[in-house]
Tab-separated table of C-alpha atoms and ligand atoms in Angstrom:
chain	number	residue	atom	x	y	z
O	1	UNK	CA	-18.218	14.878	24.788
O	2	UNK	CA	-16.228	12.589	23.140
O	3	UNK	CA	-18.381	11.682	20.082
O	4	UNK	CA	-19.457	8.079	18.803
O	5	UNK	CA	-16.849	5.085	17.971
O	6	UNK	CA	-17.936	1.708	17.334
O	7	UNK	CA	-16.233	-0.015	20.952
O	8	UNK	CA	-13.730	2.112	22.560
O	9	UNK	CA	-12.581	-1.110	24.327
O	10	UNK	CA	-10.817	-1.839	20.283
O	11	UNK	CA	-8.126	1.238	21.399
O	12	UNK	CA	-5.416	-1.305	21.605
O	13	UNK	CA	-5.292	-2.869	18.220
O	14	UNK	CA	-5.868	1.149	17.094
O	15	UNK	CA	-3.055	1.699	18.623
O	16	UNK	CA	-0.568	-0.428	17.546
O	17	UNK	CA	-2.201	0.425	14.013
O	18	UNK	CA	-1.548	3.908	14.155
O	19	UNK	CA	2.357	3.619	15.764
O	20	UNK	CA	2.408	1.335	12.104
O	21	UNK	CA	1.851	4.056	9.840
O	22	UNK	CA	3.572	6.436	12.206
O	23	UNK	CA	6.605	4.399	11.096
O	24	UNK	CA	5.264	4.929	7.050
O	25	UNK	CA	4.712	8.821	7.615
O	26	UNK	CA	8.089	9.822	8.489
O	27	UNK	CA	7.327	13.358	6.556
O	28	UNK	CA	5.092	14.349	8.678
O	29	UNK	CA	5.556	12.599	11.972
O	30	UNK	CA	8.900	15.173	11.849
O	31	UNK	CA	6.250	18.304	11.210
O	32	UNK	CA	4.281	16.454	14.227
O	33	UNK	CA	7.490	16.974	16.059
O	34	UNK	CA	7.777	20.798	14.762
O	35	UNK	CA	4.266	21.554	15.662
O	36	UNK	CA	4.942	20.029	19.316
O	37	UNK	CA	7.780	22.577	19.833
O	38	UNK	CA	6.291	25.470	18.540
O	39	UNK	CA	2.831	24.830	19.033
O	40	UNK	CA	1.363	26.683	15.822
O	41	UNK	CA	-1.906	25.734	16.114
O	42	UNK	CA	-2.110	27.446	19.463
O	43	UNK	CA	-6.491	27.078	20.901
O	44	UNK	CA	-7.480	26.611	16.936
O	45	UNK	CA	-10.783	24.208	17.059
O	46	UNK	CA	-10.389	21.848	13.656
O	47	UNK	CA	-13.701	20.524	12.101
O	48	UNK	CA	-12.675	16.917	10.148
O	49	UNK	CA	-14.458	15.294	7.185
O	50	UNK	CA	-12.247	12.491	6.585
O	51	UNK	CA	-11.932	8.526	6.535
O	52	UNK	CA	-11.031	6.916	9.226
O	53	UNK	CA	-7.761	5.428	8.794
O	54	UNK	CA	-4.368	5.048	10.431
O	55	UNK	CA	-2.853	7.439	8.681
O	56	UNK	CA	-5.697	10.129	9.078
O	57	UNK	CA	-5.345	8.648	12.283
O	58	UNK	CA	-2.134	10.372	12.803
O	59	UNK	CA	-2.773	13.589	10.732
O	60	UNK	CA	-5.014	13.819	14.105
O	61	UNK	CA	-2.724	13.587	16.648
O	62	UNK	CA	-0.275	15.884	15.231
O	63	UNK	CA	-2.933	18.912	14.571
O	64	UNK	CA	-3.594	18.647	18.462
O	65	UNK	CA	-0.382	18.913	19.348
O	66	UNK	CA	0.362	21.534	17.040
O	67	UNK	CA	-2.003	23.205	19.896
O	68	UNK	CA	-5.946	22.445	18.993
O	69	UNK	CA	-8.216	23.507	21.027
O	70	UNK	CA	-10.117	20.801	19.844
O	71	UNK	CA	-10.142	18.124	17.384
O	72	UNK	CA	-13.164	16.734	15.137
O	73	UNK	CA	-13.501	13.535	12.766
O	74	UNK	CA	-16.513	12.261	10.665
O	75	UNK	CA	-16.258	9.717	8.362
O	76	UNK	CA	-15.657	11.085	4.960
O	77	UNK	CA	-17.447	7.076	3.671
O	78	UNK	CA	-20.608	5.535	5.874
O	79	UNK	CA	-17.690	1.706	5.240
O	80	UNK	CA	-14.737	2.845	4.721
O	81	UNK	CA	-13.811	3.499	9.060
O	82	UNK	CA	-10.965	1.634	11.314
O	83	UNK	CA	-13.136	1.203	14.015
O	84	UNK	CA	-9.909	0.270	16.226
O	85	UNK	CA	-8.458	3.533	15.495
O	86	UNK	CA	-11.066	5.630	15.731
O	87	UNK	CA	-11.141	4.094	19.691
O	88	UNK	CA	-7.399	4.817	19.573
O	89	UNK	CA	-8.622	8.429	18.502
O	90	UNK	CA	-11.172	9.034	21.889
O	91	UNK	CA	-8.460	8.265	23.929
O	92	UNK	CA	-6.291	10.512	22.452
O	93	UNK	CA	-8.605	13.430	22.647
O	94	UNK	CA	-9.777	13.556	19.017
O	95	UNK	CA	-13.600	13.987	19.278
O	96	UNK	CA	-14.680	11.398	17.261
O	97	UNK	CA	-18.237	10.489	15.531
O	98	UNK	CA	-17.046	7.571	13.625
O	99	UNK	CA	-18.248	3.898	12.794
O	100	UNK	CA	-17.819	1.010	9.676
O	101	UNK	CA	-21.826	0.662	7.549
O	102	UNK	CA	-23.572	3.782	8.393
O	103	UNK	CA	-27.187	4.005	7.436
O	104	UNK	CA	-26.877	7.551	5.019
O	105	UNK	CA	-28.907	9.584	7.875
O	106	UNK	CA	-26.329	8.530	10.785
O	107	UNK	CA	-23.572	9.082	8.983
O	108	UNK	CA	-24.715	13.234	7.709
O	109	UNK	CA	-25.652	13.668	12.024
O	110	UNK	CA	-22.304	12.429	12.967
O	111	UNK	CA	-20.837	15.454	9.495
O	112	UNK	CA	-23.342	17.283	11.315
O	113	UNK	CA	-21.555	17.483	14.820
O	114	UNK	CA	-18.417	18.627	13.192
O	115	UNK	CA	-20.267	21.306	11.694
O	116	UNK	CA	-21.964	22.369	14.720
O	117	UNK	CA	-18.029	22.145	16.852
O	118	UNK	CA	-18.206	25.509	15.720
O	119	UNK	CA	-14.600	24.509	13.613
O	120	UNK	CA	-11.960	28.179	13.347
O	121	UNK	CA	-10.534	25.456	10.407
O	122	UNK	CA	-12.397	23.011	8.567
O	123	UNK	CA	-10.977	19.767	6.377
O	124	UNK	CA	-12.492	17.844	4.520
O	125	UNK	CA	-12.764	14.963	1.734
O	126	UNK	CA	-15.055	15.550	-0.660
O	127	UNK	CA	-16.465	18.072	-0.032
O	128	UNK	CA	-19.871	17.108	1.930
O	129	UNK	CA	-18.831	18.763	5.519
O	130	UNK	CA	-17.839	21.877	3.415
O	131	UNK	CA	-21.523	21.784	1.321
O	132	UNK	CA	-23.217	20.932	4.666
O	133	UNK	CA	-21.529	24.266	6.128
O	134	UNK	CA	-22.740	26.484	2.718
O	135	UNK	CA	-26.326	25.428	2.374
O	136	UNK	CA	-27.889	24.372	6.146
O	137	UNK	CA	-25.536	26.202	8.344
O	138	UNK	CA	-24.625	29.617	6.381
O	139	UNK	CA	-23.760	30.818	9.740
O	140	UNK	CA	-21.052	29.806	10.924
O	141	UNK	CA	-19.101	28.850	7.091
O	142	UNK	CA	-19.468	32.941	7.476
O	143	UNK	CA	-16.860	32.667	11.087
O	144	UNK	CA	-14.832	29.797	9.007
O	145	UNK	CA	-11.327	31.153	8.734
O	146	UNK	CA	-11.093	28.710	6.041
O	147	UNK	CA	-11.124	25.022	4.941
O	148	UNK	CA	-9.640	22.501	2.423
O	149	UNK	CA	-10.695	19.506	0.229
O	150	UNK	CA	-8.518	16.015	0.196
O	151	UNK	CA	-10.186	14.962	-3.544
O	152	UNK	CA	-10.493	15.873	-7.125
O	153	UNK	CA	-14.341	15.081	-6.516
O	154	UNK	CA	-14.440	18.186	-3.758
O	155	UNK	CA	-12.595	20.966	-5.955
O	156	UNK	CA	-15.173	20.487	-8.835
O	157	UNK	CA	-17.744	20.663	-6.055
O	158	UNK	CA	-15.852	23.650	-4.559
O	159	UNK	CA	-14.920	25.404	-7.331
O	160	UNK	CA	-18.587	25.480	-8.306
O	161	UNK	CA	-19.842	27.210	-5.283
O	162	UNK	CA	-16.444	29.441	-6.123
O	163	UNK	CA	-18.343	29.997	-9.630
O	164	UNK	CA	-21.436	31.337	-8.159
O	165	UNK	CA	-20.326	33.672	-5.779
O	166	UNK	CA	-21.368	30.933	-3.338
O	167	UNK	CA	-18.412	30.510	-1.577
O	168	UNK	CA	-17.994	31.676	2.414
O	169	UNK	CA	-14.480	30.826	3.332
O	170	UNK	CA	-10.639	30.703	1.400
O	171	UNK	CA	-9.758	26.973	0.933
O	172	UNK	CA	-6.965	25.025	0.135
O	173	UNK	CA	-7.462	22.853	-3.205
O	174	UNK	CA	-4.612	20.637	-0.698
O	175	UNK	CA	-5.510	17.621	-3.881
O	176	UNK	CA	-3.708	20.320	-6.218
O	177	UNK	CA	-0.848	19.714	-4.598
O	178	UNK	CA	1.968	17.684	-6.749
O	179	UNK	CA	2.892	15.538	-3.678
O	180	UNK	CA	-0.719	15.249	-3.642
O	181	UNK	CA	-2.187	13.731	-6.552
O	182	UNK	CA	0.401	12.532	-8.284
O	183	UNK	CA	1.407	10.197	-5.828
O	184	UNK	CA	-1.861	9.871	-3.713
O	185	UNK	CA	-3.902	9.744	-6.527
O	186	UNK	CA	-1.727	8.024	-9.431
O	187	UNK	CA	0.239	5.030	-6.642
O	188	UNK	CA	-1.892	4.899	-4.702
O	189	UNK	CA	-4.672	4.304	-5.766
O	190	UNK	CA	-3.224	1.856	-8.247
O	191	UNK	CA	-2.029	-0.163	-5.187
O	192	UNK	CA	-4.621	0.467	-2.878
O	193	UNK	CA	-7.258	-0.944	-5.223
O	194	UNK	CA	-5.917	-3.454	-6.346
O	195	UNK	CA	-5.182	-4.253	-2.736
O	196	UNK	CA	-9.511	-4.272	-2.346
O	197	UNK	CA	-9.489	-6.457	-5.202
O	198	UNK	CA	-8.151	-8.606	-4.164
O	199	UNK	CA	-8.705	-9.406	-0.582
O	200	UNK	CA	-12.436	-9.043	-1.844
O	201	UNK	CA	-12.128	-12.082	-3.970
O	202	UNK	CA	-8.975	-13.293	-3.519
O	203	UNK	CA	-9.426	-13.570	-7.845
O	204	UNK	CA	-6.044	-13.406	-9.811
O	205	UNK	CA	-5.864	-10.651	-12.112
O	206	UNK	CA	-3.358	-12.268	-14.954
O	207	UNK	CA	-4.764	-13.812	-17.405
O	208	UNK	CA	-7.971	-11.157	-17.220
O	209	UNK	CA	-9.635	-8.777	-19.357
O	210	UNK	CA	-9.433	-5.685	-16.978
O	211	UNK	CA	-11.259	-2.412	-18.398
O	212	UNK	CA	-10.292	1.053	-16.538
O	213	UNK	CA	-12.800	3.749	-17.041
O	214	UNK	CA	-11.208	7.888	-17.565
O	215	UNK	CA	-7.629	8.399	-17.526
O	216	UNK	CA	-7.109	10.485	-15.208
O	217	UNK	CA	-4.009	11.025	-12.618
O	218	UNK	CA	-6.503	7.668	-10.633
O	219	UNK	CA	-7.451	5.401	-13.484
O	220	UNK	CA	-3.232	5.743	-15.244
O	221	UNK	CA	-2.787	4.637	-11.843
O	222	UNK	CA	-5.299	1.415	-11.847
O	223	UNK	CA	-3.936	1.295	-15.415
O	224	UNK	CA	-0.482	0.402	-15.042
O	225	UNK	CA	-1.238	-1.806	-11.769
O	226	UNK	CA	-3.487	-3.856	-14.052
O	227	UNK	CA	-0.977	-4.605	-16.506
O	228	UNK	CA	1.695	-4.779	-13.973
O	229	UNK	CA	-0.148	-7.749	-12.215
O	230	UNK	CA	-0.440	-9.632	-15.878
O	231	UNK	CA	-4.310	-9.005	-17.517
O	232	UNK	CA	-4.188	-10.097	-20.131
O	233	UNK	CA	-6.095	-6.798	-21.870
O	234	UNK	CA	-6.723	-3.476	-19.996
O	235	UNK	CA	-8.465	-0.491	-21.777
O	236	UNK	CA	-8.773	2.389	-21.004
O	237	UNK	CA	-12.999	4.477	-22.083
O	238	UNK	CA	-12.597	7.801	-21.794
O	239	UNK	CA	-14.580	10.656	-22.231
O	240	UNK	CA	-11.676	13.850	-22.989
O	241	UNK	CA	-9.866	13.153	-26.643
O	242	UNK	CA	-6.428	13.797	-24.997
O	243	UNK	CA	-6.757	11.776	-21.587
O	244	UNK	CA	-7.349	8.967	-24.172
O	245	UNK	CA	-4.680	9.922	-26.295
O	246	UNK	CA	-2.456	9.604	-23.181
O	247	UNK	CA	-4.073	5.745	-22.892
O	248	UNK	CA	-3.322	5.067	-26.150
O	249	UNK	CA	0.348	6.133	-26.050
O	250	UNK	CA	0.658	4.714	-23.368
O	251	UNK	CA	-0.229	1.400	-24.803
O	252	UNK	CA	-3.130	0.905	-23.248
O	253	UNK	CA	-6.253	0.016	-25.790
O	254	UNK	CA	-8.937	2.460	-26.132
O	255	UNK	CA	-12.299	2.196	-27.009
O	256	UNK	CA	-16.163	3.368	-26.147
O	257	UNK	CA	-17.717	1.281	-22.552
O	258	UNK	CA	-20.605	0.333	-24.942
O	259	UNK	CA	-17.532	-2.368	-26.623
O	260	UNK	CA	-15.221	-3.018	-23.944
O	261	UNK	CA	-18.600	-4.825	-21.560
O	262	UNK	CA	-18.902	-8.043	-23.716
O	263	UNK	CA	-15.295	-7.659	-23.073
O	264	UNK	CA	-13.270	-7.572	-19.907
O	265	UNK	CA	-13.771	-9.384	-16.161
O	266	UNK	CA	-12.969	-6.753	-13.797
O	267	UNK	CA	-14.145	-3.397	-14.654
O	268	UNK	CA	-12.882	-1.002	-12.326
O	269	UNK	CA	-14.694	3.471	-12.762
O	270	UNK	CA	-12.495	6.126	-12.286
O	271	UNK	CA	-14.165	9.246	-13.213
O	272	UNK	CA	-15.396	11.326	-11.248
O	273	UNK	CA	-18.487	11.141	-12.948
O	274	UNK	CA	-22.225	9.507	-11.986
O	275	UNK	CA	-23.195	6.913	-14.224
O	276	UNK	CA	-20.168	5.261	-16.075
O	277	UNK	CA	-21.514	1.206	-16.934
O	278	UNK	CA	-25.644	1.590	-16.917
O	279	UNK	CA	-28.263	-0.604	-18.050
O	280	UNK	CA	-27.065	-0.330	-21.763
O	281	UNK	CA	-23.400	-2.035	-20.373
O	282	UNK	CA	-24.513	-4.610	-17.914
O	283	UNK	CA	-26.727	-5.577	-20.404
O	284	UNK	CA	-23.964	-7.450	-23.009
O	285	UNK	CA	-21.555	-8.558	-20.196
O	286	UNK	CA	-20.036	-11.432	-19.527
O	287	UNK	CA	-21.333	-13.824	-16.289
O	288	UNK	CA	-19.458	-13.218	-13.535
O	289	UNK	CA	-17.313	-10.101	-14.435
O	290	UNK	CA	-16.400	-8.108	-11.559
O	291	UNK	CA	-17.508	-4.672	-10.642
O	292	UNK	CA	-15.355	-2.496	-8.363
O	293	UNK	CA	-15.193	1.658	-8.091
O	294	UNK	CA	-12.674	3.547	-7.124
O	295	UNK	CA	-14.012	7.502	-7.975
O	296	UNK	CA	-16.309	9.498	-7.152
O	297	UNK	CA	-18.924	7.929	-4.026
O	298	UNK	CA	-21.523	5.132	-5.080
O	299	UNK	CA	-22.718	6.732	-8.292
O	300	UNK	CA	-20.345	5.493	-11.442
O	301	UNK	CA	-21.219	1.691	-11.330
O	302	UNK	CA	-25.383	2.511	-11.473
O	303	UNK	CA	-27.197	0.207	-9.268
O	304	UNK	CA	-30.238	0.787	-9.774
O	305	UNK	CA	-30.288	0.526	-13.205
O	306	UNK	CA	-28.180	-3.568	-11.597
O	307	UNK	CA	-30.298	-3.393	-9.325
O	308	UNK	CA	-33.802	-3.371	-11.939
O	309	UNK	CA	-32.207	-6.359	-14.302
O	310	UNK	CA	-31.774	-8.428	-11.578
O	311	UNK	CA	-33.937	-11.420	-10.663
O	312	UNK	CA	-32.288	-12.042	-7.190
O	313	UNK	CA	-29.319	-10.633	-5.100
O	314	UNK	CA	-27.237	-11.595	-1.954
O	315	UNK	CA	-23.867	-11.003	-0.666
O	316	UNK	CA	-21.507	-13.863	-2.017
O	317	UNK	CA	-18.613	-13.167	0.181
O	318	UNK	CA	-17.455	-9.978	2.156
O	319	UNK	CA	-17.740	-6.853	-0.056
O	320	UNK	CA	-19.176	-8.655	-2.580
O	321	UNK	CA	-22.201	-9.004	-4.354
O	322	UNK	CA	-23.716	-10.995	-6.869
O	323	UNK	CA	-26.821	-10.120	-8.618
O	324	UNK	CA	-28.646	-12.191	-11.120
O	325	UNK	CA	-30.078	-11.443	-14.230
O	326	UNK	CA	-33.218	-12.621	-15.621
O	327	UNK	CA	-30.940	-14.291	-18.007
O	328	UNK	CA	-29.277	-16.146	-15.224
O	329	UNK	CA	-26.228	-13.942	-15.546
O	330	UNK	CA	-24.117	-13.480	-12.468
O	331	UNK	CA	-22.431	-9.875	-11.687
O	332	UNK	CA	-20.332	-9.667	-8.756
O	333	UNK	CA	-20.251	-5.856	-7.010
O	334	UNK	CA	-17.817	-4.963	-5.015
O	335	UNK	CA	-18.304	-3.280	-1.473
O	336	UNK	CA	-21.528	-1.618	-2.329
O	337	UNK	CA	-20.007	0.870	-5.431
O	338	UNK	CA	-18.636	2.109	-3.173
O	339	UNK	CA	-14.039	3.206	-2.859
O	340	UNK	CA	-13.104	-0.829	-3.286
O	341	UNK	CA	-9.271	0.491	-2.455
O	342	UNK	CA	-11.407	1.893	1.143
O	343	UNK	CA	-13.873	-0.117	1.312
O	344	UNK	CA	-12.453	-3.795	0.872
O	345	UNK	CA	-9.012	-3.074	2.226
O	346	UNK	CA	-7.055	-0.295	4.439
O	347	UNK	CA	-6.765	3.058	1.652
O	348	UNK	CA	-3.718	4.136	0.439
O	349	UNK	CA	-0.717	3.107	2.721
O	350	UNK	CA	0.448	5.086	4.691
O	351	UNK	CA	4.168	6.404	2.856
O	352	UNK	CA	1.679	8.021	0.326
O	353	UNK	CA	-0.350	9.586	2.927
O	354	UNK	CA	2.210	11.101	4.606
O	355	UNK	CA	2.696	13.639	1.675
O	356	UNK	CA	-0.830	13.782	1.114
O	357	UNK	CA	-1.384	14.998	4.907
O	358	UNK	CA	2.056	16.837	5.156
O	359	UNK	CA	0.273	18.980	2.245
O	360	UNK	CA	-3.357	19.014	4.915
O	361	UNK	CA	-1.240	19.908	7.917
O	362	UNK	CA	0.628	22.712	6.225
O	363	UNK	CA	-2.723	23.805	3.896
O	364	UNK	CA	-4.212	24.590	7.897
O	365	UNK	CA	-0.864	26.195	8.834
O	366	UNK	CA	-0.905	28.282	6.594
O	367	UNK	CA	-5.280	29.429	6.545
O	368	UNK	CA	-4.519	29.894	9.672
O	369	UNK	CA	-1.164	32.109	10.014
O	370	UNK	CA	-3.100	34.549	6.914
O	371	UNK	CA	-6.335	34.946	8.467
O	372	UNK	CA	-7.789	37.316	7.442
O	373	UNK	CA	-5.310	38.055	4.338
O	374	UNK	CA	-7.214	35.472	1.896
O	375	UNK	CA	-9.948	36.205	-0.173
O	376	UNK	CA	-13.266	33.663	-0.250
O	377	UNK	CA	-11.644	31.574	-3.009
O	378	UNK	CA	-9.985	28.398	-4.049
O	379	UNK	CA	-6.164	28.565	-4.074
O	380	UNK	CA	-3.269	25.021	-5.074
O	381	UNK	CA	-1.036	24.997	-2.073
O	382	UNK	CA	1.226	26.928	-2.558
O	383	UNK	CA	5.195	25.869	-4.505
O	384	UNK	CA	7.161	25.815	-2.398
O	385	UNK	CA	4.878	24.377	0.483
O	386	UNK	CA	4.672	21.538	-2.149
O	387	UNK	CA	7.894	22.080	-3.095
O	388	UNK	CA	9.214	21.992	1.025
O	389	UNK	CA	6.913	18.081	1.035
O	390	UNK	CA	9.005	16.574	-1.921
O	391	UNK	CA	12.012	17.743	-0.729
O	392	UNK	CA	10.847	16.100	3.412
O	393	UNK	CA	10.321	12.602	1.970
O	394	UNK	CA	13.103	12.499	-0.612
O	395	UNK	CA	15.570	13.409	3.055
O	396	UNK	CA	13.969	10.409	4.652
O	397	UNK	CA	14.234	8.019	1.575
O	398	UNK	CA	17.628	9.127	1.928
O	399	UNK	CA	17.885	9.644	-1.534
O	400	UNK	CA	20.040	13.699	-3.245
O	401	UNK	CA	19.754	15.871	-5.562
O	402	UNK	CA	21.477	18.140	-7.958
O	403	UNK	CA	21.606	21.773	-7.738
O	404	UNK	CA	21.453	24.731	-9.890
O	405	UNK	CA	24.406	26.092	-10.640
O	406	UNK	CA	24.732	29.616	-10.349
O	407	UNK	CA	25.685	30.557	-14.380
O	408	UNK	CA	22.844	27.360	-14.922
O	409	UNK	CA	20.282	29.230	-12.844
O	410	UNK	CA	21.256	33.090	-14.794
O	411	UNK	CA	21.772	31.171	-17.965
O	412	UNK	CA	17.909	29.956	-17.156
O	413	UNK	CA	16.653	33.245	-16.459
O	414	UNK	CA	18.064	34.953	-19.578
O	415	UNK	CA	16.531	35.239	-22.691
O	416	UNK	CA	19.315	36.269	-24.651
O	417	UNK	CA	21.444	33.445	-24.944
O	418	UNK	CA	20.595	31.667	-28.147
O	419	UNK	CA	22.354	29.095	-29.971
V	1	NAD	P1	-9.542	13.123	-13.176
V	1	NAD	O1	-10.156	14.871	-13.503
V	1	NAD	O2	-8.331	13.679	-13.377
V	1	NAD	O3	-9.572	12.279	-13.658
V	1	NAD	C1	-11.346	11.818	-13.859
V	1	NAD	C2	-11.493	11.481	-15.600
V	1	NAD	O4	-12.468	10.683	-15.966
V	1	NAD	C3	-11.197	12.902	-16.547
V	1	NAD	O5	-10.032	12.019	-17.390
V	1	NAD	C4	-12.057	12.682	-17.816
V	1	NAD	O6	-11.912	12.664	-18.307
V	1	NAD	C5	-12.911	10.491	-17.389
V	1	NAD	N1	-14.017	10.781	-17.737
V	1	NAD	C6	-15.838	11.550	-16.489
V	1	NAD	N2	-16.371	11.498	-17.399
V	1	NAD	C7	-16.020	9.669	-18.489
V	1	NAD	C8	-16.624	8.399	-18.698
V	1	NAD	N3	-18.566	8.793	-18.105
V	1	NAD	N4	-16.234	7.915	-19.224
V	1	NAD	C9	-15.222	7.644	-19.720
V	1	NAD	N5	-14.301	8.968	-19.369
V	1	NAD	C10	-14.646	9.286	-18.386
V	1	NAD	O7	-9.708	13.482	-11.618
V	1	NAD	P2	-8.920	11.777	-10.923
V	1	NAD	O8	-8.207	12.585	-10.530
V	1	NAD	O9	-8.592	10.865	-12.039
V	1	NAD	O10	-9.968	11.276	-9.763
V	1	NAD	C11	-11.121	10.530	-10.546
V	1	NAD	C12	-12.396	10.133	-9.023
V	1	NAD	O11	-11.371	10.009	-8.150
V	1	NAD	C13	-12.092	11.450	-8.358
V	1	NAD	O12	-13.616	11.006	-8.223
V	1	NAD	C14	-11.385	11.089	-7.189
V	1	NAD	O13	-12.692	11.800	-6.075
V	1	NAD	C15	-11.318	10.353	-6.987
V	1	NAD	N6	-10.480	9.929	-6.121
V	1	NAD	C16	-10.218	8.531	-5.161
V	1	NAD	C17	-8.276	7.838	-4.735
V	1	NAD	C18	-9.459	6.647	-4.559
V	1	NAD	O14	-8.727	6.776	-3.100
V	1	NAD	N7	-10.276	6.001	-4.296
V	1	NAD	C19	-8.228	8.989	-4.840
V	1	NAD	C20	-7.286	10.090	-5.124
V	1	NAD	C21	-9.300	10.445	-5.879
V	2	SAH	N1	-15.765	11.556	0.315
V	2	SAH	C1	-15.886	10.564	-1.052
V	2	SAH	C2	-13.986	11.033	-1.836
V	2	SAH	C3	-12.988	10.272	-1.890
V	2	SAH	S1	-12.343	9.833	-1.508
V	2	SAH	C4	-16.150	8.500	-1.188
V	2	SAH	O1	-16.191	8.150	-0.235
V	2	SAH	O2	-16.436	7.909	-1.800
V	2	SAH	C5	-10.424	9.158	-2.022
V	2	SAH	C6	-10.166	10.332	-1.629
V	2	SAH	O3	-9.646	9.133	-0.654
V	2	SAH	C7	-8.832	10.140	-2.137
V	2	SAH	O4	-7.986	11.464	-1.917
V	2	SAH	C8	-7.207	9.853	-0.985
V	2	SAH	O5	-6.375	11.130	-0.667
V	2	SAH	C9	-8.033	10.060	0.593
V	2	SAH	N2	-7.751	8.526	1.208
V	2	SAH	C10	-7.032	7.171	0.062
V	2	SAH	N3	-6.109	6.613	1.458
V	2	SAH	C11	-7.105	7.033	1.768
V	2	SAH	C12	-6.243	6.328	3.799
V	2	SAH	N4	-5.633	5.198	3.541
V	2	SAH	N5	-7.209	7.493	4.247
V	2	SAH	C13	-6.949	8.762	4.639
V	2	SAH	N6	-7.615	8.527	3.432
V	2	SAH	C14	-7.014	8.437	2.472
């Protein structure tokens, strides 16, 4: 069975997109070349739930070329699938269950196909596959060698399973690699979020007031890029005092959302939390305010409140829904409150996903090589693999760095040198 995608005749366009991504993912391509030679994943069955993009496509091809017996892929978001890429991957021999614009039932049906493919190793983004395996497929989950998790929210869900003693296989939290979150979450989301906002609206950012909810790695990148695009005021909202202070010292205004609500022209949520923008905030917003989410699922902008406050709702442009409130004000929700960078644009640029997915590839290899030796825990990626990704990335960028002299190495190890 080849899976289910929208239209196989889109494969040629998808192949071109994959080719473009490969050109910009040199680290992953190097691992793929090595994998072709050594076939380190020979015979493995791999199940993945990731955004079906050109970058994910390159990862799936690398896994297959490294000997995986079967690679099954479903989408980690109902709206983020690039249908042409999905078709090209089917042609390449990957079993894909993904199309753009799935209903909730279709979305979970596709993930179910991955679970039922009896994978040895599972890759997930957001934790929906892990959650399904730990609730409906416990027996199958018990046979899994290990899993990986791509994003902050997924890691939080897995840690909660671990804490409750319910985790059924070891997991590598790929998100926690430095070469992932420092780059993907920050620079990847920073750029692609504005790419999504601009593609959806074509509005000018210069001169606008941008409110960023959450100053984690994602929020930092978004605030940085908002400033770079000439926003008049960049306002950060936080609940964590340390991160709030960091935002202040980075030169941003910090205030509660209840205050920021009346000031912002563009709101971007990046907290991984629910109902960060809700009724009391919508009630204060200016006419024309734009609402976008770059964080967890479609719960950060609380849509039920927006719906109940509105007298009219219509799609005014692709990925832009206009809500007319009782007093006539209009608020514009982008991408149905889902990840604006993946729904209204193409997700992170390939150069950033190069590192995230090199980490995914190495995590799969690590789980396979350490089969039976790992506990049912959430592991951070081994430091030496993280450093290897950074070294390879620098090398492919033609950047050299210094090495410690033997005296320096000795100095750093010793406690005995004083002033
Ligand atoms: P993080 O934990 O580093 O940061 C989240 C921040 O939000 C924290 O500082 C937290 O204190 C703050 N926060 C929580 N509740 C809040 C509230 N009610 N108001 C204001 N601030 C609040 O996480 P991160 O790595 O920055 O990721 C954030 C979210 O983005 C996660 O859901 C993650 O999965 C997702 N993510 C999305 C993309 C993408 O491509 N769009 C990329 C990476 C991560
Ligand atoms: N599945 C959830 C979780 C957030 S997705 C949801 O859809 O709401 C956030 C993750 O998307 C990030 O950790 C990032 O690594 C990944 N991502 C961003 N751009 C991508 C791209 N071009 N291809 C594949 N994954 C991408």
